[in-house]
Amino acid sequence: MAQPIRLRQVSPLKASCHQCSLSNLCLPLAIEENELDRLEDIVQQGRIFNRGEHIFDQSTPFRSCFAVKSGAIKTSIISENGEEQVTGFFMPGELVGLDSMGSKNYACTAKALERTSVCEFPIDKLEELTGKLPDLQHHMYHLMSQEIQGSHQLAMLLSKNTAEERIAALLLSLSSRFQRRRMSGTNFSLPMARNDIANFLGLAVETVSRVFTRFQNQGIISARGREVELLDVEALQTVTREFARQNA
Amino acid sequence: MAQPIRLRQVSPLKASCHQCSLSNLCLPLAIEENELDRLEDIVQQGRIFNRGEHIFDQSTPFRSCFAVKSGAIKTSIISENGEEQVTGFFMPGELVGLDSMGSKNYACTAKALERTSVCEFPIDKLEELTGKLPDLQHHMYHLMSQEIQGSHQLAMLLSKNTAEERIAALLLSLSSRFQRRRMSGTNFSLPMARNDIANFLGLAVETVSRVFTRFQNQGIISARGREVELLDVEALQTVTREFARQNA
DNA sequence: GTACGGTCTTGATATGAATCAATAGCGGAT
DNA sequence: ATCCGCTATTGATTCATATCAAGACCGTAC
């Protein structure tokens, strides 16, 4: 009996890190031009997710890390009780899934905040490659430690700062991440809902809303829905350091 | 002119991971018996710090990770304004410094909470070795991701849980870490001061104190200074899930 | 032993943000 | 174009925890 004919799966487009505009932010930044091919060999490129779709789910087998090509992703953990905690927002050039490295299952859920395309790095191949390319391994360590540090900063923000300080810090963080991509650091559109901001920063939605309007009244920002303009970056920086002053 | 005689520095005792009672918790757990020698080759063992001494300082060049052999360590970050945030407590068998991997400088300060001995893993040698031993590399990824996850859990605790829930969670965490070392999980002595607990959990010292006495009055724990006895572990677990119930 | 500095506890009060409640705005579906 | 549901804003009230203040405890040094 004939085997059912299986059309050869069109292999995912081979990635072209060489030509990617994000190569100076993403994994390629760690390695030499001539070794880039080896990274390209393991990358699967071009998967696209619509807003709201899950890139992966907590407690399902960990298979890959993902680099954001365009769009934005939020990650969150769900505790036993079903309570959600947003653990991070990921913008183009950033790597999602590091918190699951070395684990059997994903430690969090990743969800597209808007139409988002990603590059996929299968973890077994990535580990193999980092074993061969010391620079890449070093960079992975670096990225992971960055994530630890970022998380510690967040903890600090949550435990020591007021609502205004937290939101100012988030706006500045987003601003600098837009700037890294040569986009306006003062005029951008928030990829996430107020709700996500609130959850991430450990606040109630209402509080986020109030702080936005307060900032607006002070002329520090101008916001209409998700469109934000930072009118006075210095003032925002002052807000994040306000705490410092009072305790100096 | 004669060079001043330099006595040959007594080389730090070569580590004996083979015989270390913590080898099932520490890095050795990741690798085969026959490769253990290679780890031993790079480890420097036996440095001892008195209570209050710094193992390393934030913003100084990152040279090594440290495994706690005995005693306990707290890590903290100091923000520009001088505000301290305790980021973690490290017990025997645990690895300190992962948040600095791949960085030039230490991302935090590590301080001995009591008389503490450590094993030192020079980072260049460690990276070299993880490049050669895939299992060890995998384990490093695992440990680092664990730290990210732990930090996310902490963020969740800080942003969503009451003072009682946070403290219950800490007590249970310590309990299970003592148990891993075959020590009593119900009867132990806190390595850290109330102040450190408060800082770590984003609370005021007074609040920590009050919660301890409240737990004591409820017969959940018995505490006298740093000596703690968990009288009703179930109740503690219930406290940490209390939040769940109300929102179920 | 006594004195001292730091850690810890306890009480009274103040406050920032949560919660509750209602309305407004906006986008997608029909 | 209209309706509906979801997201966001705004106001009134409540509450957990910080802050302020005072005293107790405990180990260490003299």
Coordinates of C-alpha atoms (C1' of nucleotides) in Angstrom, one line a residue:
Chain A
M1 CA 0.0 0.0 0.0
A2 CA 1.3 3.4 -0.8
Q3 CA 2.2 5.6 1.9
P4 CA 0.0 8.7 1.9
I5 CA 1.8 11.3 0.0
R6 CA 3.2 13.9 2.3
L7 CA 3.9 17.1 0.5
R8 CA 7.2 18.3 1.7
Q9 CA 6.6 20.9 4.2
V10 CA 7.7 24.2 2.8
S11 CA 10.6 24.9 5.1
P12 CA 10.3 28.1 7.0
L13 CA 12.1 30.9 5.2
K14 CA 15.7 30.7 6.1
A15 CA 16.5 33.6 8.2
S16 CA 18.7 36.4 6.9
C17 CA 20.3 37.8 10.0
H18 CA 22.8 39.3 7.6
Q19 CA 20.2 41.7 6.3
C20 CA 18.1 42.1 9.4
S21 CA 17.9 45.7 10.5
L22 CA 17.8 44.5 14.1
S23 CA 21.0 42.5 13.9
N24 CA 22.7 45.2 16.1
L25 CA 20.3 44.5 18.9
C26 CA 19.6 40.8 18.6
L27 CA 21.8 37.8 19.0
P28 CA 23.9 38.6 15.9
L29 CA 25.4 41.5 17.7
A30 CA 27.5 39.0 19.6
I31 CA 29.2 37.2 16.8
E32 CA 31.5 37.8 13.9
E33 CA 30.2 38.3 10.4
N34 CA 31.7 35.0 9.3
E35 CA 30.0 33.0 12.0
L36 CA 26.6 34.5 11.4
D37 CA 25.8 31.7 9.0
R38 CA 25.8 29.2 11.8
L39 CA 23.2 31.2 13.6
E40 CA 21.2 31.6 10.5
D41 CA 21.3 27.8 10.1
I42 CA 19.3 27.3 13.3
V43 CA 16.9 30.2 13.1
Q44 CA 13.4 29.8 11.9
Q45 CA 12.1 33.0 10.7
G46 CA 8.9 34.6 9.9
R47 CA 6.2 33.4 12.1
I48 CA 3.5 35.9 12.6
F49 CA 1.0 36.2 15.4
N50 CA -2.0 38.3 15.6
R51 CA -2.9 40.5 18.5
G52 CA -3.9 38.3 21.5
E53 CA -2.3 35.1 20.1
H54 CA 0.0 33.1 22.4
I55 CA 3.5 32.6 21.3
F56 CA 3.9 30.0 24.0
D57 CA 2.1 29.0 27.2
Q58 CA 3.3 28.5 30.7
S59 CA 3.9 24.8 31.6
T60 CA 4.0 23.6 28.1
P61 CA 7.3 22.0 26.9
F62 CA 10.0 24.6 26.4
R63 CA 11.3 24.3 22.9
S64 CA 12.5 27.7 21.7
C65 CA 13.4 31.2 22.5
F66 CA 12.0 33.9 20.3
A67 CA 13.3 37.2 19.1
V68 CA 10.8 39.9 18.3
K69 CA 11.1 41.2 14.8
S70 CA 8.2 43.6 14.8
G71 CA 5.3 44.2 17.1
A72 CA 5.4 43.6 20.8
I73 CA 5.0 40.8 23.3
K74 CA 4.0 40.7 26.9
T75 CA 5.0 37.8 29.2
S76 CA 3.2 36.9 32.4
I77 CA 3.0 34.2 35.0
I78 CA -0.1 32.8 36.4
S79 CA 0.0 31.7 40.0
E80 CA -1.9 28.7 41.3
N81 CA -4.8 30.9 42.2
G82 CA -5.1 32.2 38.7
E83 CA -3.7 35.6 39.5
E84 CA -1.7 37.1 36.6
Q85 CA 1.5 39.0 36.9
V86 CA 2.8 40.6 33.9
T87 CA 6.6 40.1 34.0
G88 CA 7.8 41.9 31.0
F89 CA 7.2 43.7 27.7
F90 CA 9.3 42.8 24.7
M91 CA 10.0 45.0 21.8
P92 CA 11.8 44.3 18.5
G93 CA 15.3 43.1 18.9
E94 CA 14.6 41.6 22.3
L95 CA 14.7 38.0 23.2
V96 CA 11.7 36.2 24.9
G97 CA 11.9 33.0 26.8
L98 CA 15.2 33.4 28.7
D99 CA 13.4 32.7 31.9
S100 CA 12.7 29.2 30.7
M101 CA 16.3 28.3 29.7
G102 CA 17.4 25.0 31.1
S103 CA 13.9 24.1 32.1
K104 CA 11.5 21.5 30.8
N105 CA 8.6 23.8 30.5
Y106 CA 8.0 27.5 29.7
A107 CA 8.0 29.5 32.9
C108 CA 5.6 32.1 31.6
T109 CA 3.1 32.8 28.9
A110 CA 3.9 35.0 26.0
K111 CA 1.2 36.9 24.2
A112 CA 1.3 39.2 21.2
L113 CA 0.2 42.7 22.1
E114 CA -0.3 43.6 18.4
R115 CA 0.4 41.9 15.1
T116 CA 3.9 40.5 15.8
S117 CA 6.5 38.6 13.9
V118 CA 9.2 36.6 15.5
C119 CA 12.3 34.6 14.8
E120 CA 12.5 31.3 16.5
F121 CA 15.6 29.7 18.1
P122 CA 15.1 26.1 18.9
I123 CA 16.7 25.6 22.2
D124 CA 18.6 22.4 21.7
K125 CA 20.3 23.9 18.6
L126 CA 20.9 27.1 20.4
E127 CA 22.5 25.4 23.3
E128 CA 24.6 23.4 21.0
L129 CA 25.7 26.5 19.2
T130 CA 26.5 28.5 22.3
G131 CA 28.7 25.6 23.3
K132 CA 30.7 26.1 20.1
L133 CA 30.8 29.9 20.0
P134 CA 32.1 31.4 23.2
D135 CA 31.1 34.9 22.2
L136 CA 27.5 33.8 21.7
Q137 CA 27.6 31.9 25.0
H138 CA 28.9 35.0 26.7
H139 CA 26.2 37.0 25.2
M140 CA 23.5 34.6 26.3
Y141 CA 24.8 34.9 29.8
H142 CA 24.8 38.6 29.4
L143 CA 21.2 38.7 28.2
M144 CA 20.0 36.4 31.0
S145 CA 21.8 38.4 33.7
Q146 CA 20.3 41.5 32.2
E147 CA 16.9 40.0 32.7
I148 CA 17.7 39.1 36.3
Q149 CA 18.9 42.7 36.8
G150 CA 15.8 44.1 35.2
S151 CA 13.7 42.0 37.3
H152 CA 15.5 43.2 40.4
Q153 CA 15.0 46.8 39.3
L154 CA 11.3 46.0 38.9
A155 CA 11.2 44.6 42.4
M156 CA 12.8 47.7 43.7
L157 CA 10.4 49.9 41.8
L158 CA 7.5 47.9 43.3
S159 CA 8.7 47.9 46.8
K160 CA 10.0 51.4 47.1
N161 CA 8.4 53.8 44.6
T162 CA 5.2 55.6 44.3
A163 CA 2.7 55.2 41.5
E164 CA 4.0 58.3 39.8
E165 CA 7.6 57.1 40.0
R166 CA 6.8 53.7 38.6
I167 CA 4.9 55.1 35.6
A168 CA 7.6 57.7 34.9
A169 CA 10.2 54.9 35.0
L170 CA 8.2 52.8 32.6
L171 CA 7.7 55.6 30.1
L172 CA 11.4 56.4 30.2
S173 CA 12.2 52.8 29.7
L174 CA 10.0 52.5 26.6
S175 CA 11.3 55.8 25.4
S176 CA 14.9 54.6 25.4
R177 CA 14.0 51.3 23.8
F178 CA 12.2 53.1 20.9
Q179 CA 15.3 55.3 20.6
R180 CA 17.6 52.3 20.3
R181 CA 15.7 51.5 17.2
R182 CA 16.1 54.9 15.7
M183 CA 12.5 55.8 16.4
S184 CA 11.2 58.8 18.2
G185 CA 11.8 58.6 21.9
T186 CA 9.3 61.2 22.7
N187 CA 6.4 60.3 20.4
F188 CA 5.2 56.8 20.4
S189 CA 2.3 54.6 20.8
L190 CA 2.1 52.3 23.8
P191 CA 1.8 48.7 22.7
M192 CA 0.0 47.7 25.9
A193 CA -3.3 48.5 27.5
R194 CA -3.6 50.4 30.7
N195 CA -4.5 47.2 32.4
D196 CA -1.2 45.6 31.5
I197 CA 0.7 48.6 32.7
A198 CA -1.2 48.5 36.0
N199 CA -0.5 44.8 36.4
F200 CA 3.1 45.1 35.5
L201 CA 3.7 48.0 37.9
G202 CA 1.6 46.5 40.7
L203 CA -1.1 49.2 40.6
A204 CA -4.8 49.4 40.0
V205 CA -5.9 50.5 36.5
E206 CA -7.6 53.5 38.0
T207 CA -4.3 54.7 39.5
V208 CA -2.5 54.4 36.2
S209 CA -5.2 56.4 34.6
R210 CA -5.1 59.1 37.3
V211 CA -1.3 59.4 37.1
F212 CA -1.5 59.8 33.3
T213 CA -3.9 62.6 33.6
R214 CA -1.9 64.2 36.4
F215 CA 1.2 64.1 34.3
Q216 CA -0.8 65.6 31.5
N217 CA -2.1 68.4 33.6
Q218 CA 1.5 69.2 34.7
G219 CA 2.4 69.4 31.0
I220 CA 4.9 66.5 31.4
I221 CA 3.2 64.3 28.8
S222 CA 0.4 64.4 26.4
A223 CA -1.6 61.2 26.0
R224 CA -4.6 60.3 24.0
G225 CA -5.3 56.6 24.5
R226 CA -2.2 54.7 23.6
E227 CA -0.6 57.6 21.8
V228 CA 1.9 59.3 24.1
E229 CA 4.1 62.3 23.7
L230 CA 6.8 63.0 26.3
L231 CA 6.8 66.8 26.5
D232 CA 9.3 67.1 29.3
V233 CA 11.7 64.2 29.6
E234 CA 13.7 66.0 32.2
A235 CA 10.7 66.3 34.4
L236 CA 10.0 62.6 34.0
Q237 CA 13.5 61.9 35.0
T238 CA 13.1 64.1 38.0
V239 CA 10.0 62.2 39.0
T240 CA 11.9 58.9 39.0
R241 CA 14.6 60.5 41.2
E242 CA 12.1 62.4 43.4
F243 CA 12.4 59.6 45.9
A244 CA 16.1 60.2 46.0
R245 CA 15.9 63.8 46.9
Q246 CA 13.6 63.3 49.8
N247 CA 15.9 60.7 51.2
A248 CA 19.2 62.3 50.5
Chain B
M1 CA 70.0 44.5 44.3
A2 CA 68.1 41.5 45.4
Q3 CA 64.5 41.3 44.7
P4 CA 62.5 41.2 47.9
I5 CA 61.8 37.6 48.6
R6 CA 58.3 36.7 47.8
L7 CA 57.2 33.6 49.6
R8 CA 55.2 31.6 47.2
Q9 CA 51.6 32.3 48.1
V10 CA 50.1 29.2 49.5
S11 CA 47.7 28.3 46.8
P12 CA 44.1 28.2 47.9
L13 CA 43.2 24.7 48.9
K14 CA 42.2 22.8 45.9
A15 CA 38.5 22.2 46.2
S16 CA 37.2 18.7 46.8
C17 CA 33.8 18.8 45.2
H18 CA 34.1 15.0 45.3
Q19 CA 33.8 15.1 49.0
C20 CA 31.6 18.1 49.5
S21 CA 28.3 17.4 51.2
L22 CA 26.7 20.0 49.1
S23 CA 27.6 18.5 45.7
N24 CA 24.1 17.4 45.2
L25 CA 22.9 21.0 45.3
C26 CA 25.8 22.9 43.8
L27 CA 27.3 22.9 40.4
P28 CA 28.6 19.3 40.7
L29 CA 25.1 18.1 40.5
A30 CA 25.1 18.8 36.8
I31 CA 28.1 16.8 35.7
E32 CA 29.4 13.3 35.6
E33 CA 31.7 11.9 38.3
N34 CA 34.5 11.7 35.8
E35 CA 34.3 15.3 34.7
L36 CA 34.2 16.6 38.3
D37 CA 37.9 17.0 38.2
R38 CA 37.7 19.6 35.6
L39 CA 35.4 21.6 37.8
E40 CA 37.7 21.1 40.8
D41 CA 40.5 22.4 38.7
I42 CA 39.0 25.8 38.4
V43 CA 37.5 26.2 41.9
Q44 CA 39.1 28.1 44.6
Q45 CA 37.9 26.9 47.9
G46 CA 37.9 27.9 51.4
R47 CA 37.6 31.7 51.6
I48 CA 35.9 32.7 54.8
F49 CA 34.1 36.0 55.6
N50 CA 33.0 37.3 58.9
R51 CA 29.5 38.6 59.5
G52 CA 29.1 41.9 57.7
E53 CA 32.1 41.5 55.3
H54 CA 31.5 42.0 51.6
I55 CA 32.1 39.1 49.3
F56 CA 32.0 41.6 46.4
D57 CA 30.7 45.1 45.7
Q58 CA 28.4 46.5 43.1
S59 CA 30.2 48.2 40.2
T60 CA 33.5 46.6 40.9
P61 CA 34.9 44.3 38.1
F62 CA 33.1 41.0 37.9
R63 CA 35.5 38.2 38.4
S64 CA 33.8 35.3 40.0
C65 CA 30.7 33.6 41.0
F66 CA 30.6 32.1 44.5
A67 CA 29.0 29.1 46.0
V68 CA 28.0 29.3 49.6
K69 CA 29.6 26.5 51.6
S70 CA 28.3 27.5 55.0
G71 CA 26.7 30.5 56.5
A72 CA 24.5 32.9 54.5
I73 CA 24.8 35.8 52.1
K74 CA 22.5 38.6 51.2
T75 CA 22.7 40.5 48.0
S76 CA 21.4 44.0 47.4
I77 CA 21.4 46.7 44.9
I78 CA 21.9 50.4 45.7
S79 CA 20.2 52.8 43.4
E80 CA 21.6 56.2 42.4
N81 CA 19.9 57.8 45.4
G82 CA 21.5 55.4 47.8
E83 CA 18.4 53.4 48.5
E84 CA 19.1 49.8 49.2
Q85 CA 17.0 46.9 47.8
V86 CA 17.8 43.4 49.1
T87 CA 17.5 41.2 46.1
G88 CA 18.2 37.8 47.6
F89 CA 19.3 35.6 50.4
F90 CA 21.7 32.7 49.6
M91 CA 22.1 29.6 51.6
P92 CA 24.7 26.8 51.4
G93 CA 24.7 25.1 48.0
E94 CA 23.4 28.2 46.3
L95 CA 25.3 30.2 43.7
V96 CA 25.8 34.0 44.1
G97 CA 26.7 36.4 41.3
L98 CA 24.6 35.0 38.4
D99 CA 23.0 38.4 38.0
S100 CA 26.4 39.7 36.9
M101 CA 27.2 37.0 34.3
G102 CA 28.3 38.4 31.0
S103 CA 28.8 41.9 32.6
K104 CA 31.9 43.8 33.3
N105 CA 31.0 44.7 36.8
Y106 CA 29.0 43.2 39.6
A107 CA 25.4 44.1 39.5
C108 CA 24.9 43.9 43.2
T109 CA 26.7 43.8 46.5
A110 CA 27.1 40.5 48.4
K111 CA 27.5 40.6 52.2
A112 CA 27.9 37.8 54.7
L113 CA 25.1 37.6 57.1
E114 CA 27.1 35.4 59.4
R115 CA 30.4 33.8 59.4
T116 CA 30.4 32.3 55.9
S117 CA 32.7 30.2 53.7
V118 CA 32.5 30.1 50.0
C119 CA 33.9 28.4 46.9
E120 CA 35.0 30.7 44.2
F121 CA 34.5 30.1 40.5
P122 CA 36.6 32.5 38.4
I123 CA 34.3 33.6 35.6
D124 CA 36.6 33.3 32.6
K125 CA 37.5 29.7 33.5
L126 CA 33.9 28.9 34.3
E127 CA 32.7 30.2 30.9
E128 CA 35.5 28.3 29.2
L129 CA 34.4 25.1 31.0
T130 CA 30.7 25.5 30.3
G131 CA 31.7 25.8 26.6
K132 CA 33.2 22.3 26.9
L133 CA 30.7 20.6 29.1
P134 CA 27.2 20.9 27.6
D135 CA 25.6 19.6 30.8
L136 CA 27.3 22.2 32.9
Q137 CA 26.3 24.9 30.4
H138 CA 22.8 23.6 30.5
H139 CA 22.8 23.8 34.3
M140 CA 24.1 27.3 34.3
Y141 CA 21.3 28.3 32.0
H142 CA 19.0 26.5 34.4
L143 CA 20.3 28.3 37.5
M144 CA 20.1 31.6 35.8
S145 CA 16.6 31.1 34.6
Q146 CA 15.7 30.0 38.1
E147 CA 16.9 33.3 39.3
I148 CA 14.8 35.1 36.8
Q149 CA 11.8 33.1 37.8
G150 CA 12.5 33.7 41.5
S151 CA 12.7 37.4 40.9
H152 CA 9.5 37.3 39.0
Q153 CA 7.9 35.5 41.8
L154 CA 9.2 38.2 44.1
A155 CA 7.7 40.9 41.9
M156 CA 4.4 39.1 42.1
L157 CA 4.6 38.8 45.8
L158 CA 5.4 42.5 46.1
S159 CA 2.7 43.7 43.9
K160 CA -0.1 41.4 44.8
N161 CA 0.3 40.1 48.3
T162 CA -0.3 41.4 51.7
A163 CA 2.4 41.7 54.4
E164 CA 1.2 38.4 56.0
E165 CA 1.3 36.6 52.7
R166 CA 4.8 37.8 51.9
I167 CA 6.2 36.8 55.2
A168 CA 4.5 33.4 55.1
A169 CA 6.0 32.8 51.7
L170 CA 9.5 33.8 52.9
L171 CA 9.3 31.5 55.9
L172 CA 8.2 28.6 53.7
S173 CA 10.9 29.3 51.2
L174 CA 13.5 29.2 54.0
S175 CA 12.0 26.1 55.4
S176 CA 12.2 24.2 52.2
R177 CA 15.8 25.3 51.7
F178 CA 16.8 24.1 55.1
Q179 CA 15.0 20.8 54.4
R180 CA 17.0 20.3 51.2
R181 CA 20.0 20.3 53.3
R182 CA 18.5 17.7 55.6
M183 CA 18.1 20.1 58.3
S184 CA 14.9 20.8 60.2
G185 CA 12.3 22.6 58.1
T186 CA 10.4 23.6 61.1
N187 CA 13.0 24.7 63.5
F188 CA 15.7 27.0 62.4
S189 CA 17.4 30.3 63.0
L190 CA 16.9 33.1 60.6
P191 CA 20.2 34.2 59.1
M192 CA 19.0 37.7 58.5
A193 CA 17.7 40.6 60.6
R194 CA 14.1 41.8 60.6
N195 CA 15.4 44.8 58.7
D196 CA 16.6 42.7 55.8
I197 CA 13.4 40.8 55.7
A198 CA 11.5 44.1 55.6
N199 CA 13.6 45.5 52.9
F200 CA 13.5 42.3 50.8
L201 CA 9.7 42.1 51.1
G202 CA 9.1 45.7 50.5
L203 CA 7.7 46.3 54.0
A204 CA 8.6 48.5 57.0
V205 CA 10.4 46.8 59.9
E206 CA 7.5 47.5 62.1
T207 CA 5.2 45.6 59.9
V208 CA 7.4 42.6 59.8
S209 CA 7.5 42.7 63.6
R210 CA 3.8 43.0 63.9
V211 CA 3.2 40.1 61.5
F212 CA 5.6 37.9 63.4
T213 CA 3.7 38.5 66.6
R214 CA 0.4 38.1 64.9
F215 CA 1.5 34.7 63.6
Q216 CA 2.7 33.9 67.1
N217 CA -0.6 34.8 68.7
Q218 CA -2.4 32.6 66.2
G219 CA -0.1 29.7 67.1
I220 CA 1.3 29.4 63.6
I221 CA 4.8 30.0 64.6
S222 CA 6.9 30.6 67.6
A223 CA 9.6 33.1 67.4
R224 CA 12.2 34.5 69.7
G225 CA 14.5 36.8 68.0
R226 CA 16.0 35.0 65.1
E227 CA 15.0 31.6 66.4
V228 CA 11.9 30.4 64.6
E229 CA 9.7 27.4 64.9
L230 CA 7.0 26.7 62.4
L231 CA 4.2 25.2 64.5
D232 CA 1.6 24.9 61.7
V233 CA 3.1 24.7 58.3
E234 CA -0.3 24.0 56.8
A235 CA -1.6 27.3 58.2
L236 CA 1.3 29.1 56.7
Q237 CA 0.6 27.5 53.3
T238 CA -3.0 28.6 53.7
V239 CA -1.9 32.1 54.3
T240 CA 0.1 32.2 51.1
R241 CA -2.9 31.0 49.2
E242 CA -5.4 33.1 51.2
F243 CA -5.3 35.6 48.3
A244 CA -6.3 32.8 46.0
R245 CA -9.4 31.9 47.9
Q246 CA -10.7 35.4 48.0
N247 CA -10.3 35.8 44.3
A248 CA -11.4 32.3 43.2
Chain C
dG1 C1' 28.3 44.0 86.9
dT2 C1' 26.8 48.1 84.3
dA3 C1' 26.5 51.0 80.3
dC4 C1' 25.8 51.5 75.5
dG5 C1' 24.2 50.9 70.6
dG6 C1' 21.8 48.5 67.9
dT7 C1' 17.7 45.5 67.0
dC8 C1' 13.1 44.6 68.0
dT9 C1' 8.5 45.3 69.6
dT10 C1' 4.3 47.9 70.4
dG11 C1' 1.0 51.8 70.0
dA12 C1' -1.2 56.0 67.7
dT13 C1' -1.8 58.5 63.6
dA14 C1' -1.4 59.7 58.7
dT15 C1' -1.6 58.6 53.9
dG16 C1' -1.2 56.6 49.2
dA17 C1' -3.4 53.7 46.6
dA18 C1' -7.2 50.1 46.4
dT19 C1' -11.9 49.5 46.0
dC20 C1' -16.5 50.7 44.8
dA21 C1' -19.4 53.0 41.6
dA22 C1' -20.7 55.5 37.7
dT23 C1' -19.9 57.5 33.3
dA24 C1' -17.4 58.3 29.0
dG25 C1' -14.9 56.9 24.9
dC26 C1' -13.7 53.8 21.3
dG27 C1' -13.4 49.9 18.1
dG28 C1' -15.4 46.1 16.1
dA29 C1' -19.5 43.7 14.5
dT30 C1' -23.8 43.7 12.3
Chain D
dA1 C1' -25.0 54.2 10.8
dT2 C1' -26.0 51.9 15.2
dC3 C1' -25.3 48.9 18.9
dC4 C1' -22.5 46.4 22.1
dG5 C1' -18.7 45.3 24.9
dC6 C1' -14.4 46.5 26.4
dT7 C1' -11.2 50.0 27.9
dA8 C1' -10.4 54.2 30.1
dT9 C1' -11.5 58.1 33.1
dT10 C1' -13.2 60.4 37.2
dG11 C1' -15.1 60.8 41.9
dA12 C1' -16.0 59.1 46.9
dT13 C1' -14.7 56.1 50.3
dT14 C1' -12.0 52.6 52.7
dC15 C1' -8.1 50.1 54.2
dA16 C1' -3.5 48.3 54.7
dT17 C1' 0.7 49.7 55.7
dA18 C1' 4.0 53.6 56.4
dT19 C1' 5.4 56.8 59.6
dC20 C1' 6.2 58.8 64.0
dA21 C1' 7.2 57.9 68.7
dA22 C1' 8.4 55.5 72.7
dG23 C1' 10.1 51.7 75.2
dA24 C1' 12.0 46.8 75.7
dC25 C1' 15.4 43.6 74.7
dC26 C1' 19.9 41.8 73.9
dG27 C1' 24.6 41.2 73.1
dT28 C1' 29.0 43.4 73.6
dA29 C1' 32.5 46.3 75.6
dC30 C1' 34.3 48.1 79.4

